[in-house]
Amino acid sequence: MSYQGHHDIVNTKLSDKQLRVNLKNVMDTLKTNRKNLIASRYTDWEELREKGKALKQKTLSRLDVLLERFEQNASKNGFIIHWASDSKEANEIIYSLMKEKGVTKILKGKSMASEETHLNAFLKQKGLDPIETDLGELIIQLIDEPPVHIVAPAIHKNRYQIGEIFAQKLGANLESEPEKLNEIARVHLRKEFQEFKMGLSGVNFAIADEGAIWLIENEGNGRMSTTASDIHIAICGIEKIVESFEDASILDALLVPSATGAAITCYNNIITSPRKEGELDGPKEVHIILLDNNRSTILKDSHFYKSLSCIRCGTCLNHCPVYDKIGGHAYLSTYPGPIGEVISPQLFGMKNYGHMVNLCSLCGRCSEVCPVKIPLAELIRDLRSEKVGQGRKNLKNNDGSLKDRQEQFGMTKFANLASNGSSWRRMLSLAAFFAPLAKPFASFIPGLKNWVAYRAFPELSGNLHKKVSKMQGVIYE
Ligand code: SF4
């Protein structure tokens, strides 16, 4: 994506007033709920974050051992384990299973891993029918859009817009009350649930010691998709492995408040085996797909591996002053916001996703709120170095060729000026002198044009350089 092309997309989102209102309303509610819950119920939140960070890092340092242990124990429990090195392999496994079982329809609980592999588009191309059952995912599937947020996929639409979508696409009465909208979705999905054979879900934690998977959700559609079908397929990024239930509970205690501002979710589905002999319900077959998709390469990097600690709570998106202005679609990736900026170039290649690392002011709010303490702002800054070929250069498809020549030229000149006291003072005097002249013409000057479109031209005092010299004098005395 060219710089200008992406810039135009961001501008379109910025000028969509309804989008900004919708995002702000939801982000404000999520942030307030999280803050109030943590203040009222958790005296040990910081301690819990430290524990979460430590256990994720410990788990990642022995992920190979834990993956094998998970495979062994899960197989003993009767699960069928598949390994997928990339999106294509994961999608092919699901396609083969559908063909083998003679099903044309698969009911999906929420799964960001399946968004990552673009499963829906793949299955549709094969003439098969993936049906989203999470309310947010259903809304965006009806209008053929990708998720705008990793936890709340349709927050860019308000209840009036959702009512219109249901009226147009499902032929429902025009409604705007949440209860009525829920009812429309429930009636629509109930018909699908009555006659399905195969369900698909994501995984929040895959527990190595037990060979079990843990899935959290709020709507009950996850439980339906995983228990009311004959065959359940769970797609799981390899970084979702944890060693024990105790570790999973610590991460769960961090994930839920961060994601929704609630202490627990309505449904906790802990799946330890397919249906056993004598049991009346539950799927007869459970397949677990362990998806790599470049995660093992990220794991090898002694710095960027930290990004695999993510538990996908989405709170870094909620607190990001860029995300809440432009929404997730402007990032052009399955994973938007701060965590998206960090993992997308690593998972899918810097060449196609390098534009994302510019969507950050490096304010650091994301790092402050991340429940597992991923240093997101630091990683974004370091990915910028990777992008222009000044980092360690071991990211997928990254040859450091995404240099912005204009920016590099400007930065080199700035570094020369800023590292020489007399040049710096001279530059400040000139800037103070020319600023009032440049101000009225700034919007016509290439290079300044885009900058002043959203910012006030700075006021430079005529004696600024004298003040700076004085300060330097004090510092050096
Ligand atoms: S990076 Fe941290 S805050 Fe962002 S989604 Fe992942 S766990 Fe949540």
mmCIF file of N, CA, C and O in Angstrom, residues 297-379:
data_model
loop_
_atom_site.group_PDB
_atom_site.id
_atom_site.type_symbol
_atom_site.label_atom_id
_atom_site.label_comp_id
_atom_site.label_asym_id
_atom_site.label_seq_id
_atom_site.Cartn_x
_atom_site.Cartn_y
_atom_site.Cartn_z
ATOM 1 N N THR A 297 8.727 -18.157 14.004
ATOM 2 C CA THR A 297 9.833 -17.257 13.614
ATOM 3 C C THR A 297 9.898 -16.092 14.588
ATOM 4 O O THR A 297 10.981 -15.671 15.013
ATOM 5 N N ILE A 298 8.724 -15.562 14.955
ATOM 6 C CA ILE A 298 8.705 -14.444 15.911
ATOM 7 C C ILE A 298 9.328 -14.891 17.236
ATOM 8 O O ILE A 298 10.077 -14.152 17.873
ATOM 9 N N LEU A 299 9.018 -16.121 17.615
ATOM 10 C CA LEU A 299 9.501 -16.664 18.884
ATOM 11 C C LEU A 299 11.031 -16.677 18.964
ATOM 12 O O LEU A 299 11.615 -16.541 20.040
ATOM 13 N N LYS A 300 11.665 -16.790 17.804
ATOM 14 C CA LYS A 300 13.137 -16.880 17.799
ATOM 15 C C LYS A 300 13.794 -15.527 18.079
ATOM 16 O O LYS A 300 14.963 -15.458 18.402
ATOM 17 N N ASP A 301 13.054 -14.441 17.894
ATOM 18 C CA ASP A 301 13.661 -13.123 18.070
ATOM 19 C C ASP A 301 13.659 -12.759 19.561
ATOM 20 O O ASP A 301 12.611 -12.734 20.204
ATOM 21 N N SER A 302 14.847 -12.437 20.082
ATOM 22 C CA SER A 302 14.976 -12.225 21.531
ATOM 23 C C SER A 302 14.230 -10.985 22.020
ATOM 24 O O SER A 302 14.084 -10.796 23.221
ATOM 25 N N HIS A 303 13.787 -10.130 21.143
ATOM 26 C CA HIS A 303 13.054 -8.924 21.560
ATOM 27 C C HIS A 303 11.578 -9.014 21.167
ATOM 28 O O HIS A 303 10.684 -8.887 22.003
ATOM 29 N N PHE A 304 11.324 -9.286 19.886
ATOM 30 C CA PHE A 304 9.944 -9.236 19.389
ATOM 31 C C PHE A 304 9.092 -10.425 19.851
ATOM 32 O O PHE A 304 7.877 -10.394 19.709
ATOM 33 N N TYR A 305 9.734 -11.450 20.433
ATOM 34 C CA TYR A 305 8.941 -12.605 20.901
ATOM 35 C C TYR A 305 7.911 -12.165 21.938
ATOM 36 O O TYR A 305 6.871 -12.808 22.113
ATOM 37 N N LYS A 306 8.168 -11.036 22.616
ATOM 38 C CA LYS A 306 7.252 -10.559 23.672
ATOM 39 C C LYS A 306 5.851 -10.329 23.141
ATOM 40 O O LYS A 306 4.872 -10.393 23.871
ATOM 41 N N SER A 307 5.760 -10.036 21.838
ATOM 42 C CA SER A 307 4.425 -9.762 21.278
ATOM 43 C C SER A 307 3.542 -11.018 21.295
ATOM 44 O O SER A 307 2.321 -10.916 21.203
ATOM 45 N N LEU A 308 4.158 -12.201 21.431
ATOM 46 C CA LEU A 308 3.354 -13.437 21.486
ATOM 47 C C LEU A 308 2.705 -13.658 22.856
ATOM 48 O O LEU A 308 1.956 -14.601 23.043
ATOM 49 N N SER A 309 2.996 -12.758 23.807
ATOM 50 C CA SER A 309 2.347 -12.868 25.124
ATOM 51 C C SER A 309 0.898 -12.418 25.072
ATOM 52 O O SER A 309 0.156 -12.616 26.032
ATOM 53 N N CYS A 310 0.496 -11.811 23.976
ATOM 54 C CA CYS A 310 -0.842 -11.200 23.897
ATOM 55 C C CYS A 310 -1.958 -12.208 24.170
ATOM 56 O O CYS A 310 -1.963 -13.303 23.623
ATOM 57 N N ILE A 311 -2.916 -11.795 25.024
ATOM 58 C CA ILE A 311 -4.063 -12.667 25.305
ATOM 59 C C ILE A 311 -5.328 -12.131 24.622
ATOM 60 O O ILE A 311 -6.442 -12.541 24.955
ATOM 61 N N ARG A 312 -5.132 -11.193 23.681
ATOM 62 C CA ARG A 312 -6.226 -10.660 22.843
ATOM 63 C C ARG A 312 -7.384 -10.078 23.660
ATOM 64 O O ARG A 312 -8.543 -10.379 23.387
ATOM 65 N N CYS A 313 -7.038 -9.234 24.632
ATOM 66 C CA CYS A 313 -8.103 -8.602 25.422
ATOM 67 C C CYS A 313 -8.640 -7.360 24.727
ATOM 68 O O CYS A 313 -9.759 -6.929 25.002
ATOM 69 N N GLY A 314 -7.827 -6.740 23.895
ATOM 70 C CA GLY A 314 -8.283 -5.570 23.128
ATOM 71 C C GLY A 314 -8.209 -4.258 23.877
ATOM 72 O O GLY A 314 -8.576 -3.214 23.333
ATOM 73 N N THR A 315 -7.699 -4.274 25.129
ATOM 74 C CA THR A 315 -7.722 -3.007 25.872
ATOM 75 C C THR A 315 -6.721 -1.991 25.324
ATOM 76 O O THR A 315 -6.910 -0.783 25.468
ATOM 77 N N CYS A 316 -5.675 -2.468 24.644
ATOM 78 C CA CYS A 316 -4.735 -1.501 24.049
ATOM 79 C C CYS A 316 -5.424 -0.726 22.925
ATOM 80 O O CYS A 316 -5.134 0.452 22.700
ATOM 81 N N LEU A 317 -6.374 -1.370 22.239
ATOM 82 C CA LEU A 317 -7.143 -0.669 21.198
ATOM 83 C C LEU A 317 -8.039 0.381 21.866
ATOM 84 O O LEU A 317 -8.113 1.525 21.413
ATOM 85 N N ASN A 318 -8.703 -0.035 22.955
ATOM 86 C CA ASN A 318 -9.657 0.859 23.619
ATOM 87 C C ASN A 318 -8.998 2.126 24.141
ATOM 88 O O ASN A 318 -9.633 3.167 24.249
ATOM 89 N N HIS A 319 -7.715 2.014 24.514
ATOM 90 C CA HIS A 319 -7.025 3.166 25.098
ATOM 91 C C HIS A 319 -6.176 3.930 24.091
ATOM 92 O O HIS A 319 -5.499 4.883 24.460
ATOM 93 N N CYS A 320 -6.192 3.518 22.844
ATOM 94 C CA CYS A 320 -5.296 4.138 21.855
ATOM 95 C C CYS A 320 -5.933 5.411 21.270
ATOM 96 O O CYS A 320 -7.028 5.363 20.722
ATOM 97 N N PRO A 321 -5.242 6.554 21.375
ATOM 98 C CA PRO A 321 -5.822 7.806 20.864
ATOM 99 C C PRO A 321 -5.865 7.865 19.335
ATOM 100 O O PRO A 321 -6.483 8.775 18.780
ATOM 101 N N VAL A 322 -5.213 6.920 18.679
ATOM 102 C CA VAL A 322 -5.303 6.861 17.214
ATOM 103 C C VAL A 322 -6.467 5.942 16.824
ATOM 104 O O VAL A 322 -7.329 6.307 16.024
ATOM 105 N N TYR A 323 -6.497 4.747 17.447
ATOM 106 C CA TYR A 323 -7.561 3.782 17.112
ATOM 107 C C TYR A 323 -8.946 4.401 17.298
ATOM 108 O O TYR A 323 -9.838 4.231 16.459
ATOM 109 N N ASP A 324 -9.148 5.144 18.400
ATOM 110 C CA ASP A 324 -10.513 5.638 18.652
ATOM 111 C C ASP A 324 -10.918 6.779 17.719
ATOM 112 O O ASP A 324 -12.056 7.231 17.753
ATOM 113 N N LYS A 325 -10.003 7.234 16.877
ATOM 114 C CA LYS A 325 -10.376 8.247 15.868
ATOM 115 C C LYS A 325 -10.641 7.602 14.508
ATOM 116 O O LYS A 325 -11.452 8.087 13.733
ATOM 117 N N ILE A 326 -9.915 6.525 14.204
ATOM 118 C CA ILE A 326 -10.016 5.994 12.837
ATOM 119 C C ILE A 326 -10.660 4.606 12.770
ATOM 120 O O ILE A 326 -11.068 4.173 11.694
ATOM 121 N N GLY A 327 -10.717 3.888 13.907
ATOM 122 C CA GLY A 327 -11.319 2.552 13.910
ATOM 123 C C GLY A 327 -10.400 1.530 13.262
ATOM 124 O O GLY A 327 -9.357 1.859 12.686
ATOM 125 N N GLY A 328 -10.799 0.276 13.356
ATOM 126 C CA GLY A 328 -9.924 -0.821 12.944
ATOM 127 C C GLY A 328 -9.721 -0.979 11.450
ATOM 128 O O GLY A 328 -8.672 -1.444 11.010
ATOM 129 N N HIS A 329 -10.708 -0.594 10.647
ATOM 130 C CA HIS A 329 -10.587 -0.861 9.207
ATOM 131 C C HIS A 329 -9.468 -0.065 8.554
ATOM 132 O O HIS A 329 -8.916 -0.486 7.538
ATOM 133 N N ALA A 330 -9.112 1.079 9.150
ATOM 134 C CA ALA A 330 -8.063 1.918 8.541
ATOM 135 C C ALA A 330 -6.691 1.257 8.626
ATOM 136 O O ALA A 330 -5.766 1.669 7.923
ATOM 137 N N TYR A 331 -6.552 0.224 9.456
ATOM 138 C CA TYR A 331 -5.250 -0.436 9.589
ATOM 139 C C TYR A 331 -5.020 -1.459 8.472
ATOM 140 O O TYR A 331 -3.915 -1.928 8.276
ATOM 141 N N LEU A 332 -6.115 -1.839 7.794
ATOM 142 C CA LEU A 332 -6.039 -2.805 6.680
ATOM 143 C C LEU A 332 -5.420 -4.139 7.100
ATOM 144 O O LEU A 332 -4.656 -4.751 6.342
ATOM 145 N N SER A 333 -5.729 -4.561 8.318
ATOM 146 C CA SER A 333 -5.221 -5.852 8.800
ATOM 147 C C SER A 333 -6.275 -6.497 9.705
ATOM 148 O O SER A 333 -7.081 -5.788 10.309
ATOM 149 N N THR A 334 -6.240 -7.824 9.809
ATOM 150 C CA THR A 334 -7.141 -8.524 10.740
ATOM 151 C C THR A 334 -6.943 -7.993 12.155
ATOM 152 O O THR A 334 -7.887 -7.889 12.928
ATOM 153 N N TYR A 335 -5.682 -7.700 12.495
ATOM 154 C CA TYR A 335 -5.380 -7.222 13.849
ATOM 155 C C TYR A 335 -5.068 -5.726 13.794
ATOM 156 O O TYR A 335 -3.996 -5.336 13.329
ATOM 157 N N PRO A 336 -5.997 -4.869 14.268
ATOM 158 C CA PRO A 336 -5.706 -3.433 14.248
ATOM 159 C C PRO A 336 -5.163 -2.936 15.596
ATOM 160 O O PRO A 336 -4.891 -3.737 16.490
ATOM 161 N N GLY A 337 -5.038 -1.623 15.729
ATOM 162 C CA GLY A 337 -4.637 -1.016 16.999
ATOM 163 C C GLY A 337 -3.185 -1.329 17.334
ATOM 164 O O GLY A 337 -2.449 -1.894 16.519
ATOM 165 N N PRO A 338 -2.771 -0.990 18.556
ATOM 166 C CA PRO A 338 -1.360 -1.184 18.929
ATOM 167 C C PRO A 338 -0.867 -2.623 18.760
ATOM 168 O O PRO A 338 0.188 -2.844 18.174
ATOM 169 N N ILE A 339 -1.649 -3.605 19.242
ATOM 170 C CA ILE A 339 -1.158 -4.981 19.100
ATOM 171 C C ILE A 339 -1.121 -5.381 17.622
ATOM 172 O O ILE A 339 -0.232 -6.106 17.187
ATOM 173 N N GLY A 340 -2.061 -4.857 16.842
ATOM 174 C CA GLY A 340 -2.057 -5.136 15.406
ATOM 175 C C GLY A 340 -0.816 -4.569 14.739
ATOM 176 O O GLY A 340 -0.199 -5.221 13.879
ATOM 177 N N GLU A 341 -0.425 -3.360 15.150
ATOM 178 C CA GLU A 341 0.773 -2.739 14.566
ATOM 179 C C GLU A 341 2.013 -3.560 14.869
ATOM 180 O O GLU A 341 2.969 -3.577 14.100
ATOM 181 N N VAL A 342 1.982 -4.233 16.038
ATOM 182 C CA VAL A 342 3.148 -5.024 16.424
ATOM 183 C C VAL A 342 3.147 -6.396 15.743
ATOM 184 O O VAL A 342 4.169 -6.826 15.213
ATOM 185 N N ILE A 343 1.983 -7.063 15.722
ATOM 186 C CA ILE A 343 2.036 -8.439 15.205
ATOM 187 C C ILE A 343 1.797 -8.557 13.697
ATOM 188 O O ILE A 343 2.312 -9.474 13.082
ATOM 189 N N SER A 344 1.031 -7.633 13.110
ATOM 190 C CA SER A 344 0.726 -7.818 11.679
ATOM 191 C C SER A 344 1.976 -7.808 10.800
ATOM 192 O O SER A 344 2.137 -8.704 9.960
ATOM 193 N N PRO A 345 2.889 -6.811 10.958
ATOM 194 C CA PRO A 345 4.089 -6.867 10.110
ATOM 195 C C PRO A 345 4.915 -8.127 10.367
ATOM 196 O O PRO A 345 5.578 -8.639 9.466
ATOM 197 N N GLN A 346 4.854 -8.643 11.602
ATOM 198 C CA GLN A 346 5.641 -9.851 11.900
ATOM 199 C C GLN A 346 4.968 -11.117 11.371
ATOM 200 O O GLN A 346 5.633 -12.015 10.876
ATOM 201 N N LEU A 347 3.633 -11.168 11.488
ATOM 202 C CA LEU A 347 2.935 -12.372 11.021
ATOM 203 C C LEU A 347 2.824 -12.407 9.506
ATOM 204 O O LEU A 347 2.997 -13.445 8.874
ATOM 205 N N PHE A 348 2.501 -11.246 8.924
ATOM 206 C CA PHE A 348 2.141 -11.247 7.495
ATOM 207 C C PHE A 348 3.179 -10.559 6.606
ATOM 208 O O PHE A 348 2.990 -10.495 5.400
ATOM 209 N N GLY A 349 4.237 -10.013 7.191
ATOM 210 C CA GLY A 349 5.287 -9.412 6.381
ATOM 211 C C GLY A 349 5.265 -7.893 6.426
ATOM 212 O O GLY A 349 4.211 -7.266 6.338
ATOM 213 N N MET A 350 6.464 -7.324 6.563
ATOM 214 C CA MET A 350 6.605 -5.869 6.652
ATOM 215 C C MET A 350 6.220 -5.181 5.343
ATOM 216 O O MET A 350 5.681 -4.078 5.329
ATOM 217 N N LYS A 351 6.478 -5.857 4.225
ATOM 218 C CA LYS A 351 6.236 -5.237 2.922
ATOM 219 C C LYS A 351 4.779 -4.790 2.774
ATOM 220 O O LYS A 351 4.502 -3.687 2.314
ATOM 221 N N ASN A 352 3.852 -5.658 3.179
ATOM 222 C CA ASN A 352 2.440 -5.310 3.010
ATOM 223 C C ASN A 352 1.822 -4.649 4.231
ATOM 224 O O ASN A 352 0.726 -4.093 4.140
ATOM 225 N N TYR A 353 2.481 -4.749 5.382
ATOM 226 C CA TYR A 353 1.859 -4.225 6.609
ATOM 227 C C TYR A 353 2.706 -3.149 7.298
ATOM 228 O O TYR A 353 2.379 -2.708 8.399
ATOM 229 N N GLY A 354 3.775 -2.713 6.627
ATOM 230 C CA GLY A 354 4.664 -1.698 7.200
ATOM 231 C C GLY A 354 3.954 -0.370 7.442
ATOM 232 O O GLY A 354 4.317 0.384 8.346
ATOM 233 N N HIS A 355 2.905 -0.097 6.634
ATOM 234 C CA HIS A 355 2.198 1.191 6.802
ATOM 235 C C HIS A 355 1.628 1.334 8.214
ATOM 236 O O HIS A 355 1.443 2.428 8.715
ATOM 237 N N MET A 356 1.361 0.177 8.872
ATOM 238 C CA MET A 356 0.660 0.232 10.169
ATOM 239 C C MET A 356 1.483 0.895 11.265
ATOM 240 O O MET A 356 0.924 1.532 12.151
ATOM 241 N N VAL A 357 2.804 0.727 11.214
ATOM 242 C CA VAL A 357 3.605 1.220 12.345
ATOM 243 C C VAL A 357 3.638 2.754 12.416
ATOM 244 O O VAL A 357 4.116 3.322 13.397
ATOM 245 N N ASN A 358 3.116 3.402 11.386
ATOM 246 C CA ASN A 358 3.037 4.873 11.450
ATOM 247 C C ASN A 358 1.809 5.348 12.216
ATOM 248 O O ASN A 358 1.716 6.516 12.579
ATOM 249 N N LEU A 359 0.846 4.426 12.438
ATOM 250 C CA LEU A 359 -0.411 4.842 13.076
ATOM 251 C C LEU A 359 -0.267 4.849 14.601
ATOM 252 O O LEU A 359 -1.002 4.183 15.328
ATOM 253 N N CYS A 360 0.709 5.577 15.087
ATOM 254 C CA CYS A 360 1.009 5.564 16.520
ATOM 255 C C CYS A 360 1.676 6.879 16.898
ATOM 256 O O CYS A 360 2.532 7.371 16.165
ATOM 257 N N SER A 361 1.255 7.424 18.047
ATOM 258 C CA SER A 361 1.893 8.670 18.502
ATOM 259 C C SER A 361 2.984 8.366 19.538
ATOM 260 O O SER A 361 3.597 9.283 20.069
ATOM 261 N N LEU A 362 3.204 7.086 19.820
ATOM 262 C CA LEU A 362 4.165 6.626 20.830
ATOM 263 C C LEU A 362 3.874 7.220 22.212
ATOM 264 O O LEU A 362 4.774 7.465 22.997
ATOM 265 N N CYS A 363 2.584 7.458 22.493
ATOM 266 C CA CYS A 363 2.231 8.034 23.802
ATOM 267 C C CYS A 363 2.419 7.024 24.925
ATOM 268 O O CYS A 363 2.574 7.390 26.084
ATOM 269 N N GLY A 364 2.359 5.729 24.604
ATOM 270 C CA GLY A 364 2.640 4.698 25.609
ATOM 271 C C GLY A 364 1.450 4.252 26.445
ATOM 272 O O GLY A 364 1.609 3.444 27.362
ATOM 273 N N ARG A 365 0.240 4.742 26.139
ATOM 274 C CA ARG A 365 -0.911 4.312 26.948
ATOM 275 C C ARG A 365 -1.151 2.815 26.825
ATOM 276 O O ARG A 365 -1.550 2.149 27.770
ATOM 277 N N CYS A 366 -0.924 2.268 25.614
ATOM 278 C CA CYS A 366 -1.138 0.833 25.402
ATOM 279 C C CYS A 366 -0.256 0.008 26.327
ATOM 280 O O CYS A 366 -0.704 -0.958 26.949
ATOM 281 N N SER A 367 1.016 0.416 26.459
ATOM 282 C CA SER A 367 1.933 -0.350 27.319
ATOM 283 C C SER A 367 1.493 -0.248 28.774
ATOM 284 O O SER A 367 1.643 -1.193 29.541
ATOM 285 N N GLU A 368 0.932 0.913 29.153
ATOM 286 C CA GLU A 368 0.513 1.099 30.548
ATOM 287 C C GLU A 368 -0.673 0.217 30.922
ATOM 288 O O GLU A 368 -0.804 -0.184 32.060
ATOM 289 N N VAL A 369 -1.562 -0.061 29.959
ATOM 290 C CA VAL A 369 -2.767 -0.816 30.305
ATOM 291 C C VAL A 369 -2.695 -2.305 29.966
ATOM 292 O O VAL A 369 -3.517 -3.088 30.445
ATOM 293 N N CYS A 370 -1.737 -2.705 29.154
ATOM 294 C CA CYS A 370 -1.692 -4.110 28.736
ATOM 295 C C CYS A 370 -1.601 -5.030 29.963
ATOM 296 O O CYS A 370 -0.687 -4.897 30.778
ATOM 297 N N PRO A 371 -2.548 -5.955 30.127
ATOM 298 C CA PRO A 371 -2.559 -6.766 31.342
ATOM 299 C C PRO A 371 -1.345 -7.682 31.489
ATOM 300 O O PRO A 371 -1.037 -8.107 32.593
ATOM 301 N N VAL A 372 -0.682 -8.004 30.368
ATOM 302 C CA VAL A 372 0.505 -8.859 30.489
ATOM 303 C C VAL A 372 1.789 -8.061 30.201
ATOM 304 O O VAL A 372 2.837 -8.621 29.912
ATOM 305 N N LYS A 373 1.640 -6.753 30.316
ATOM 306 C CA LYS A 373 2.781 -5.830 30.265
ATOM 307 C C LYS A 373 3.655 -5.963 29.013
ATOM 308 O O LYS A 373 4.894 -5.983 29.108
ATOM 309 N N ILE A 374 3.030 -6.079 27.862
ATOM 310 C CA ILE A 374 3.829 -6.093 26.624
ATOM 311 C C ILE A 374 4.265 -4.646 26.357
ATOM 312 O O ILE A 374 3.426 -3.739 26.369
ATOM 313 N N PRO A 375 5.551 -4.405 26.127
ATOM 314 C CA PRO A 375 6.000 -3.018 25.897
ATOM 315 C C PRO A 375 5.647 -2.576 24.473
ATOM 316 O O PRO A 375 6.515 -2.413 23.609
ATOM 317 N N LEU A 376 4.358 -2.376 24.242
ATOM 318 C CA LEU A 376 3.870 -2.167 22.866
ATOM 319 C C LEU A 376 4.512 -0.960 22.185
ATOM 320 O O LEU A 376 4.962 -1.051 21.034
ATOM 321 N N ALA A 377 4.563 0.177 22.898
ATOM 322 C CA ALA A 377 5.099 1.395 22.258
ATOM 323 C C ALA A 377 6.559 1.190 21.864
ATOM 324 O O ALA A 377 6.994 1.596 20.775
ATOM 325 N N GLU A 378 7.296 0.513 22.747
ATOM 326 C CA GLU A 378 8.715 0.252 22.458
ATOM 327 C C GLU A 378 8.843 -0.655 21.219
ATOM 328 O O GLU A 378 9.678 -0.418 20.345
ATOM 329 N N LEU A 379 7.973 -1.669 21.152
ATOM 330 C CA LEU A 379 8.037 -2.592 20.012
ATOM 331 C C LEU A 379 7.650 -1.883 18.715
ATOM 332 O O LEU A 379 8.244 -2.130 17.660
#
